[in-house]
Tab-separated table of N, CA and C in Angstrom:
chain	number	residue	atom	x	y	z
H	3	MET	N	-14.349	-11.529	6.877
H	3	MET	CA	-13.339	-11.731	5.844
H	3	MET	C	-13.647	-10.872	4.628
H	4	ALA	N	-12.601	-10.415	4.001
H	4	ALA	CA	-12.742	-9.631	2.772
H	4	ALA	C	-11.698	-10.114	1.777
H	5	THR	N	-11.996	-9.956	0.513
H	5	THR	CA	-11.013	-10.306	-0.510
H	5	THR	C	-10.105	-9.105	-0.761
H	6	ARG	N	-8.962	-9.388	-1.335
H	6	ARG	CA	-8.031	-8.317	-1.706
H	6	ARG	C	-8.694	-7.357	-2.694
H	7	GLN	N	-9.463	-7.918	-3.628
H	7	GLN	CA	-10.125	-7.072	-4.620
H	7	GLN	C	-11.150	-6.153	-3.968
H	8	GLN	N	-11.853	-6.642	-2.949
H	8	GLN	CA	-12.801	-5.778	-2.238
H	8	GLN	C	-12.078	-4.601	-1.578
H	9	VAL	N	-10.915	-4.864	-1.016
H	9	VAL	CA	-10.130	-3.791	-0.391
H	9	VAL	C	-9.737	-2.755	-1.436
H	10	VAL	N	-9.210	-3.207	-2.562
H	10	VAL	CA	-8.794	-2.287	-3.627
H	10	VAL	C	-9.993	-1.516	-4.167
H	11	ASP	N	-11.090	-2.208	-4.421
H	11	ASP	CA	-12.283	-1.538	-4.958
H	11	ASP	C	-12.778	-0.459	-3.998
H	12	GLU	N	-12.819	-0.774	-2.715
H	12	GLU	CA	-13.260	0.221	-1.727
H	12	GLU	C	-12.268	1.384	-1.656
H	13	ALA	N	-10.981	1.084	-1.669
H	13	ALA	CA	-9.978	2.159	-1.620
H	13	ALA	C	-10.145	3.105	-2.806
H	14	ARG	N	-10.438	2.561	-3.959
H	14	ARG	CA	-10.602	3.406	-5.154
H	14	ARG	C	-11.808	4.338	-5.041
H	15	THR	N	-12.801	3.985	-4.244
H	15	THR	CA	-13.948	4.889	-4.077
H	15	THR	C	-13.573	6.129	-3.274
H	16	TRP	N	-12.422	6.113	-2.640
H	16	TRP	CA	-11.945	7.259	-1.861
H	16	TRP	C	-11.107	8.220	-2.700
H	17	ILE	N	-10.704	7.817	-3.911
H	17	ILE	CA	-9.868	8.690	-4.745
H	17	ILE	C	-10.583	10.021	-4.949
H	18	GLY	N	-9.840	11.087	-4.742
H	18	GLY	CA	-10.393	12.433	-4.863
H	18	GLY	C	-10.791	13.046	-3.529
H	19	THR	N	-10.935	12.218	-2.482
H	19	THR	CA	-11.205	12.776	-1.154
H	19	THR	C	-9.986	13.586	-0.739
H	20	ARG	N	-10.204	14.794	-0.257
H	20	ARG	CA	-9.067	15.651	0.069
H	20	ARG	C	-8.339	15.144	1.306
H	21	TRP	N	-7.075	15.529	1.402
H	21	TRP	CA	-6.266	15.156	2.557
H	21	TRP	C	-6.640	16.043	3.731
H	22	GLN	N	-6.839	15.424	4.885
H	22	GLN	CA	-7.109	16.166	6.118
H	22	GLN	C	-6.528	15.368	7.270
H	23	HIS	N	-5.636	15.982	8.034
H	23	HIS	CA	-5.021	15.318	9.177
H	23	HIS	C	-6.100	14.788	10.115
H	24	GLN	N	-6.038	13.506	10.415
H	24	GLN	CA	-6.965	12.768	11.264
H	24	GLN	C	-8.392	12.701	10.714
H	25	GLY	N	-8.566	13.005	9.420
H	25	GLY	CA	-9.887	12.894	8.806
H	25	GLY	C	-10.300	11.440	8.647
H	26	ARG	N	-11.604	11.211	8.631
H	26	ARG	CA	-12.144	9.851	8.518
H	26	ARG	C	-13.430	9.815	7.698
H	27	LEU	N	-13.652	10.783	6.796
H	27	LEU	CA	-14.933	10.859	6.109
H	27	LEU	C	-14.749	10.936	4.593
H	28	LYS	N	-15.223	9.888	3.912
H	28	LYS	CA	-15.115	9.819	2.451
H	28	LYS	C	-15.781	11.036	1.817
H	29	GLY	N	-15.099	11.621	0.839
H	29	GLY	CA	-15.624	12.782	0.141
H	29	GLY	C	-15.404	14.089	0.871
H	30	VAL	N	-14.964	14.013	2.122
H	30	VAL	CA	-14.751	15.219	2.927
H	30	VAL	C	-13.277	15.388	3.265
H	31	GLY	N	-12.682	14.403	3.943
H	31	GLY	CA	-11.273	14.499	4.294
H	31	GLY	C	-10.787	13.253	4.999
H	32	VAL	N	-9.539	12.873	4.702
H	32	VAL	CA	-8.943	11.676	5.289
H	32	VAL	C	-7.426	11.799	5.221
H	33	ASP	N	-6.738	11.172	6.163
H	33	ASP	CA	-5.282	11.092	6.083
H	33	ASP	C	-4.892	9.641	5.814
H	34	CYS	N	-3.592	9.372	5.775
H	34	CYS	CA	-3.143	8.034	5.364
H	34	CYS	C	-3.607	6.942	6.316
H	35	ALA	N	-3.547	7.193	7.618
H	35	ALA	CA	-3.992	6.188	8.584
H	35	ALA	C	-5.506	6.015	8.512
H	36	GLY	N	-6.209	7.122	8.383
H	36	GLY	CA	-7.664	7.068	8.289
H	36	GLY	C	-8.137	6.302	7.075
H	37	LEU	N	-7.425	6.454	5.963
H	37	LEU	CA	-7.809	5.721	4.754
H	37	LEU	C	-7.733	4.219	4.995
H	38	VAL	N	-6.641	3.761	5.587
H	38	VAL	CA	-6.484	2.328	5.850
H	38	VAL	C	-7.578	1.847	6.798
H	39	VAL	N	-7.792	2.562	7.890
H	39	VAL	CA	-8.803	2.163	8.871
H	39	VAL	C	-10.190	2.119	8.236
H	40	CYS	N	-10.569	3.176	7.537
H	40	CYS	CA	-11.921	3.257	6.964
H	40	CYS	C	-12.153	2.229	5.864
H	41	VAL	N	-11.166	2.031	5.005
H	41	VAL	CA	-11.314	1.033	3.942
H	41	VAL	C	-11.499	-0.349	4.555
H	42	MET	N	-10.649	-0.711	5.513
H	42	MET	CA	-10.760	-2.037	6.123
H	42	MET	C	-12.116	-2.216	6.802
H	43	ARG	N	-12.531	-1.226	7.548
H	43	ARG	CA	-13.826	-1.330	8.229
H	43	ARG	C	-14.981	-1.416	7.238
H	44	ASN	N	-14.891	-0.672	6.140
H	44	ASN	CA	-15.975	-0.678	5.152
H	44	ASN	C	-16.123	-2.012	4.428
H	45	VAL	N	-15.057	-2.827	4.424
H	45	VAL	CA	-15.161	-4.162	3.813
H	45	VAL	C	-15.340	-5.247	4.874
H	46	GLY	N	-15.577	-4.833	6.117
H	46	GLY	CA	-15.882	-5.789	7.172
H	46	GLY	C	-14.705	-6.316	7.954
H	47	VAL	N	-13.543	-5.691	7.831
H	47	VAL	CA	-12.361	-6.113	8.582
H	47	VAL	C	-12.154	-5.114	9.719
H	48	GLU	N	-12.257	-5.588	10.938
H	48	GLU	CA	-12.142	-4.695	12.088
H	48	GLU	C	-10.668	-4.430	12.409
H	49	VAL	N	-10.324	-3.168	12.428
H	49	VAL	CA	-8.990	-2.735	12.834
H	49	VAL	C	-9.159	-1.615	13.852
H	50	ARG	N	-8.189	-1.507	14.723
H	50	ARG	CA	-8.235	-0.460	15.740
H	50	ARG	C	-7.859	0.872	15.118
H	51	ASP	N	-8.636	1.880	15.389
H	51	ASP	CA	-8.325	3.219	14.898
H	51	ASP	C	-7.318	3.868	15.842
H	52	VAL	N	-6.673	4.874	15.341
H	52	VAL	CA	-5.728	5.654	16.134
H	52	VAL	C	-6.195	7.104	16.101
H	53	ASP	N	-5.962	7.795	17.191
H	53	ASP	CA	-6.301	9.210	17.202
H	53	ASP	C	-5.304	9.951	18.083
H	54	GLY	N	-5.365	11.243	18.015
H	54	GLY	CA	-4.488	12.049	18.843
H	54	GLY	C	-3.037	12.070	18.397
H	55	TYR	N	-2.752	11.566	17.210
H	55	TYR	CA	-1.366	11.560	16.748
H	55	TYR	C	-1.033	12.891	16.076
H	56	THR	N	0.233	13.220	16.097
H	56	THR	CA	0.683	14.471	15.492
H	56	THR	C	1.205	14.200	14.094
H	57	ARG	N	1.443	15.264	13.366
H	57	ARG	CA	2.021	15.110	12.032
H	57	ARG	C	3.509	14.820	12.115
H	58	ARG	N	4.109	15.022	13.269
H	58	ARG	CA	5.531	14.725	13.454
H	58	ARG	C	5.678	13.259	13.829
H	59	PRO	N	6.385	12.487	13.038
H	59	PRO	CA	6.508	11.053	13.323
H	59	PRO	C	7.277	10.792	14.612
H	60	ASP	N	6.796	9.819	15.374
H	60	ASP	CA	7.491	9.438	16.605
H	60	ASP	C	7.630	7.923	16.741
H	61	GLY	N	7.275	7.187	15.700
H	61	GLY	CA	7.394	5.733	15.733
H	61	GLY	C	6.150	5.021	16.217
H	62	SER	N	5.216	5.743	16.827
H	62	SER	CA	4.024	5.086	17.375
H	62	SER	C	3.128	4.515	16.281
H	63	LEU	N	3.109	5.146	15.117
H	63	LEU	CA	2.291	4.633	14.013
H	63	LEU	C	2.718	3.217	13.642
H	64	LEU	N	4.015	2.995	13.529
H	64	LEU	CA	4.508	1.666	13.177
H	64	LEU	C	4.154	0.649	14.256
H	65	ASP	N	4.238	1.041	15.523
H	65	ASP	CA	3.876	0.126	16.609
H	65	ASP	C	2.424	-0.328	16.488
H	66	ILE	N	1.533	0.610	16.177
H	66	ILE	CA	0.111	0.286	16.044
H	66	ILE	C	-0.122	-0.627	14.845
H	67	VAL	N	0.546	-0.328	13.730
H	67	VAL	CA	0.399	-1.153	12.526
H	67	VAL	C	0.924	-2.560	12.785
H	68	ARG	N	2.094	-2.676	13.388
H	68	ARG	CA	2.674	-3.993	13.667
H	68	ARG	C	1.785	-4.826	14.581
H	69	ALA	N	1.132	-4.178	15.536
H	69	ALA	CA	0.294	-4.904	16.494
H	69	ALA	C	-0.931	-5.530	15.828
H	70	GLN	N	-1.336	-5.003	14.676
H	70	GLN	CA	-2.572	-5.466	14.036
H	70	GLN	C	-2.347	-6.204	12.723
H	71	THR	N	-1.098	-6.363	12.314
H	71	THR	CA	-0.805	-6.949	11.006
H	71	THR	C	0.328	-7.957	11.111
H	72	GLU	N	0.595	-8.597	9.983
H	72	GLU	CA	1.693	-9.562	9.886
H	72	GLU	C	2.593	-9.157	8.727
H	73	PRO	N	3.882	-9.499	8.778
H	73	PRO	CA	4.763	-9.162	7.653
H	73	PRO	C	4.305	-9.859	6.373
H	74	ALA	N	4.448	-9.169	5.262
H	74	ALA	CA	4.115	-9.740	3.951
H	74	ALA	C	5.401	-9.866	3.148
H	75	ASP	N	5.824	-11.095	2.896
H	75	ASP	CA	7.051	-11.308	2.129
H	75	ASP	C	6.855	-10.979	0.657
H	76	VAL	N	5.686	-11.319	0.136
H	76	VAL	CA	5.344	-11.005	-1.255
H	76	VAL	C	4.264	-9.940	-1.205
H	77	TRP	N	4.487	-8.830	-1.891
H	77	TRP	CA	3.538	-7.717	-1.855
H	77	TRP	C	2.341	-8.014	-2.738
H	78	CYS	N	1.157	-7.900	-2.163
H	78	CYS	CA	-0.084	-8.177	-2.887
H	78	CYS	C	-1.072	-7.035	-2.702
H	79	ALA	N	-2.021	-6.963	-3.621
H	79	ALA	CA	-3.118	-6.008	-3.481
H	79	ALA	C	-3.792	-6.225	-2.131
H	80	GLY	N	-4.153	-5.136	-1.478
H	80	GLY	CA	-4.808	-5.217	-0.182
H	80	GLY	C	-3.872	-5.174	1.001
H	81	ASP	N	-2.571	-5.333	0.769
H	81	ASP	CA	-1.595	-5.202	1.845
H	81	ASP	C	-1.387	-3.722	2.164
H	82	VAL	N	-0.791	-3.448	3.315
H	82	VAL	CA	-0.526	-2.077	3.744
H	82	VAL	C	0.978	-1.826	3.692
H	83	ALA	N	1.365	-0.815	2.928
H	83	ALA	CA	2.773	-0.426	2.834
H	83	ALA	C	3.057	0.658	3.866
H	84	VAL	N	4.210	0.537	4.519
H	84	VAL	CA	4.657	1.521	5.504
H	84	VAL	C	5.869	2.235	4.921
H	85	PHE	N	5.821	3.560	4.925
H	85	PHE	CA	6.882	4.377	4.343
H	85	PHE	C	7.584	5.182	5.422
H	86	GLN	N	8.866	5.408	5.199
H	86	GLN	CA	9.667	6.199	6.128
H	86	GLN	C	10.251	7.395	5.401
H	87	TRP	N	10.015	8.577	5.949
H	87	TRP	CA	10.661	9.801	5.467
H	87	TRP	C	11.511	10.287	6.626
H	88	ASP	N	12.729	10.657	6.363
H	88	ASP	CA	13.675	11.037	7.412
H	88	ASP	C	13.935	9.823	8.297
H	89	ASN	N	13.625	9.898	9.597
H	89	ASN	CA	14.023	8.822	10.502
H	89	ASN	C	12.924	7.868	10.936
H	90	ASP	N	11.679	8.283	10.860
H	90	ASP	CA	10.607	7.463	11.418
H	90	ASP	C	9.570	7.073	10.377
H	91	PRO	N	9.038	5.848	10.486
H	91	PRO	CA	7.915	5.472	9.632
H	91	PRO	C	6.741	6.408	9.918
H	92	CYS	N	6.190	6.988	8.868
H	92	CYS	CA	5.174	8.016	9.101
H	92	CYS	C	4.092	8.065	8.031
H	93	HIS	N	4.038	7.069	7.150
H	93	HIS	CA	3.048	7.125	6.082
H	93	HIS	C	2.594	5.715	5.732
H	94	LEU	N	1.282	5.579	5.438
H	94	LEU	CA	0.699	4.292	5.075
H	94	LEU	C	0.018	4.388	3.727
H	95	ALA	N	-0.013	3.266	3.018
H	95	ALA	CA	-0.721	3.184	1.740
H	95	ALA	C	-1.274	1.776	1.592
H	96	ILE	N	-2.285	1.647	0.771
H	96	ILE	CA	-2.852	0.341	0.445
H	96	ILE	C	-2.300	-0.078	-0.906
H	97	MET	N	-1.704	-1.260	-0.946
H	97	MET	CA	-1.172	-1.782	-2.204
H	97	MET	C	-2.345	-2.140	-3.123
H	98	THR	N	-2.269	-1.704	-4.387
H	98	THR	CA	-3.285	-2.096	-5.367
H	98	THR	C	-2.742	-3.167	-6.301
H	99	GLY	N	-1.498	-3.495	-6.140
H	99	GLY	CA	-0.784	-4.510	-6.898
H	99	GLY	C	0.642	-4.508	-6.389
H	100	PRO	N	1.527	-5.307	-6.962
H	100	PRO	CA	2.896	-5.355	-6.461
H	100	PRO	C	3.686	-4.074	-6.724
H	101	ASN	N	3.184	-3.222	-7.612
H	101	ASN	CA	3.929	-2.012	-7.974
H	101	ASN	C	3.093	-0.744	-7.930
H	102	SER	N	1.969	-0.751	-7.203
H	102	SER	CA	1.124	0.443	-7.168
H	102	SER	C	0.419	0.567	-5.821
H	103	ILE	N	0.050	1.812	-5.485
H	103	ILE	CA	-0.568	2.103	-4.195
H	103	ILE	C	-1.703	3.117	-4.342
H	104	ILE	N	-2.586	3.108	-3.342
H	104	ILE	CA	-3.559	4.175	-3.120
H	104	ILE	C	-3.267	4.706	-1.724
H	105	HIS	N	-3.214	6.029	-1.614
H	105	HIS	CA	-2.958	6.624	-0.304
H	105	HIS	C	-3.474	8.050	-0.243
H	106	ALA	N	-3.675	8.527	0.982
H	106	ALA	CA	-4.018	9.928	1.215
H	106	ALA	C	-2.693	10.653	1.424
H	107	HIS	N	-2.389	11.551	0.516
H	107	HIS	CA	-1.074	12.179	0.487
H	107	HIS	C	-1.224	13.692	0.562
H	108	ALA	N	-0.630	14.291	1.578
H	108	ALA	CA	-0.772	15.736	1.793
H	108	ALA	C	-0.289	16.539	0.589
H	109	LEU	N	0.861	16.170	0.022
H	109	LEU	CA	1.401	16.937	-1.105
H	109	LEU	C	0.546	16.801	-2.360
H	110	SER	N	-0.167	15.697	-2.482
H	110	SER	CA	-1.089	15.510	-3.609
H	110	SER	C	-2.464	16.091	-3.294
H	111	ARG	N	-2.631	16.554	-2.075
H	111	ARG	CA	-3.873	17.176	-1.586
H	111	ARG	C	-5.058	16.221	-1.500
H	112	GLY	N	-4.786	14.921	-1.462
H	112	GLY	CA	-5.899	13.994	-1.325
H	112	GLY	C	-5.516	12.564	-1.617
H	113	VAL	N	-6.538	11.749	-1.801
H	113	VAL	CA	-6.340	10.325	-2.072
H	113	VAL	C	-6.042	10.143	-3.551
H	114	VAL	N	-4.933	9.461	-3.824
H	114	VAL	CA	-4.473	9.236	-5.194
H	114	VAL	C	-4.011	7.791	-5.341
H	115	GLU	N	-3.977	7.330	-6.585
H	115	GLU	CA	-3.414	6.020	-6.916
H	115	GLU	C	-2.300	6.246	-7.913
H	116	HIS	N	-1.169	5.594	-7.692
H	116	HIS	CA	-0.066	5.718	-8.639
H	116	HIS	C	0.892	4.540	-8.503
H	117	ASP	N	1.759	4.417	-9.500
H	117	ASP	CA	2.790	3.384	-9.473
H	117	ASP	C	3.847	3.736	-8.434
H	118	LEU	N	4.549	2.714	-7.977
H	118	LEU	CA	5.674	2.917	-7.073
H	118	LEU	C	6.907	3.239	-7.909
H	119	ASP	N	7.237	4.511	-8.013
H	119	ASP	CA	8.461	4.879	-8.714
H	119	ASP	C	9.636	4.624	-7.765
H	120	PRO	N	10.879	4.774	-8.232
H	120	PRO	CA	12.022	4.467	-7.368
H	120	PRO	C	12.022	5.229	-6.041
H	121	LYS	N	11.602	6.488	-6.045
H	121	LYS	CA	11.567	7.276	-4.804
H	121	LYS	C	10.630	6.642	-3.784
H	122	TRP	N	9.435	6.289	-4.226
H	122	TRP	CA	8.470	5.677	-3.316
H	122	TRP	C	8.928	4.287	-2.883
H	123	ARG	N	9.448	3.517	-3.811
H	123	ARG	CA	9.884	2.152	-3.491
H	123	ARG	C	10.998	2.155	-2.436
H	124	MET	N	11.923	3.100	-2.563
H	124	MET	CA	13.041	3.170	-1.607
H	124	MET	C	12.581	3.597	-0.215
H	125	ALA	N	11.441	4.253	-0.124
H	125	ALA	CA	10.948	4.722	1.172
H	125	ALA	C	10.167	3.644	1.930
H	126	ILE	N	9.863	2.522	1.273
H	126	ILE	CA	9.118	1.450	1.946
H	126	ILE	C	10.006	0.788	2.993
H	127	VAL	N	9.489	0.726	4.225
H	127	VAL	CA	10.215	0.035	5.291
H	127	VAL	C	9.523	-1.270	5.673
H	128	GLY	N	8.401	-1.533	5.059
H	128	GLY	CA	7.713	-2.790	5.308
H	128	GLY	C	6.367	-2.821	4.616
H	129	VAL	N	5.950	-4.013	4.280
H	129	VAL	CA	4.599	-4.225	3.765
H	129	VAL	C	3.957	-5.238	4.700
H	130	ARG	N	2.745	-4.920	5.139
H	130	ARG	CA	2.086	-5.700	6.170
H	130	ARG	C	0.764	-6.272	5.659
H	131	ARG	N	0.451	-7.458	6.112
H	131	ARG	CA	-0.794	-8.138	5.748
H	131	ARG	C	-1.795	-7.988	6.891
H	132	VAL	N	-3.014	-7.605	6.550
H	132	VAL	CA	-4.063	-7.412	7.555
H	132	VAL	C	-4.841	-8.717	7.712
H	133	PRO	N	-4.873	-9.300	8.908
H	133	PRO	CA	-5.680	-10.500	9.111
H	133	PRO	C	-7.142	-10.216	8.761
H	134	GLY	N	-7.748	-11.133	8.041
H	134	GLY	CA	-9.121	-10.948	7.603
H	134	GLY	C	-9.219	-10.541	6.149
H	135	VAL	N	-8.070	-10.277	5.525
H	135	VAL	CA	-8.029	-9.971	4.091
H	135	VAL	C	-7.314	-11.124	3.413
H	136	GLU	N	-8.001	-11.781	2.468
H	136	GLU	CA	-7.351	-12.899	1.765
H	136	GLU	C	-7.675	-12.895	0.299
């Protein structure tokens, strides 16, 4: 078990790590899925990792996330936000509060924390709760 604050605190230690597709190493490179997997594992919450995925969304990311999480009606720190660009869910972030996220973002060139502005908020297709985080 881990607390929501432990998840947020661990996620913040990744800020500044550069973005790297399928990366999994703090200070070296990580992508959005890798950030969620590594943060959860580092606080003692076991989640299944994914590999071999492409940068082109095909819906499989959402299937993997749904299989390991539960819907969150109220957004809380430590939850995982799923974002959709174009037609398929293709991006993950860790909620740091009801209106902010930490994520590995290619356009930002790494792990960043910021508020959910209207553009980001409209792209959310779901917020999921990870069992073992309370």
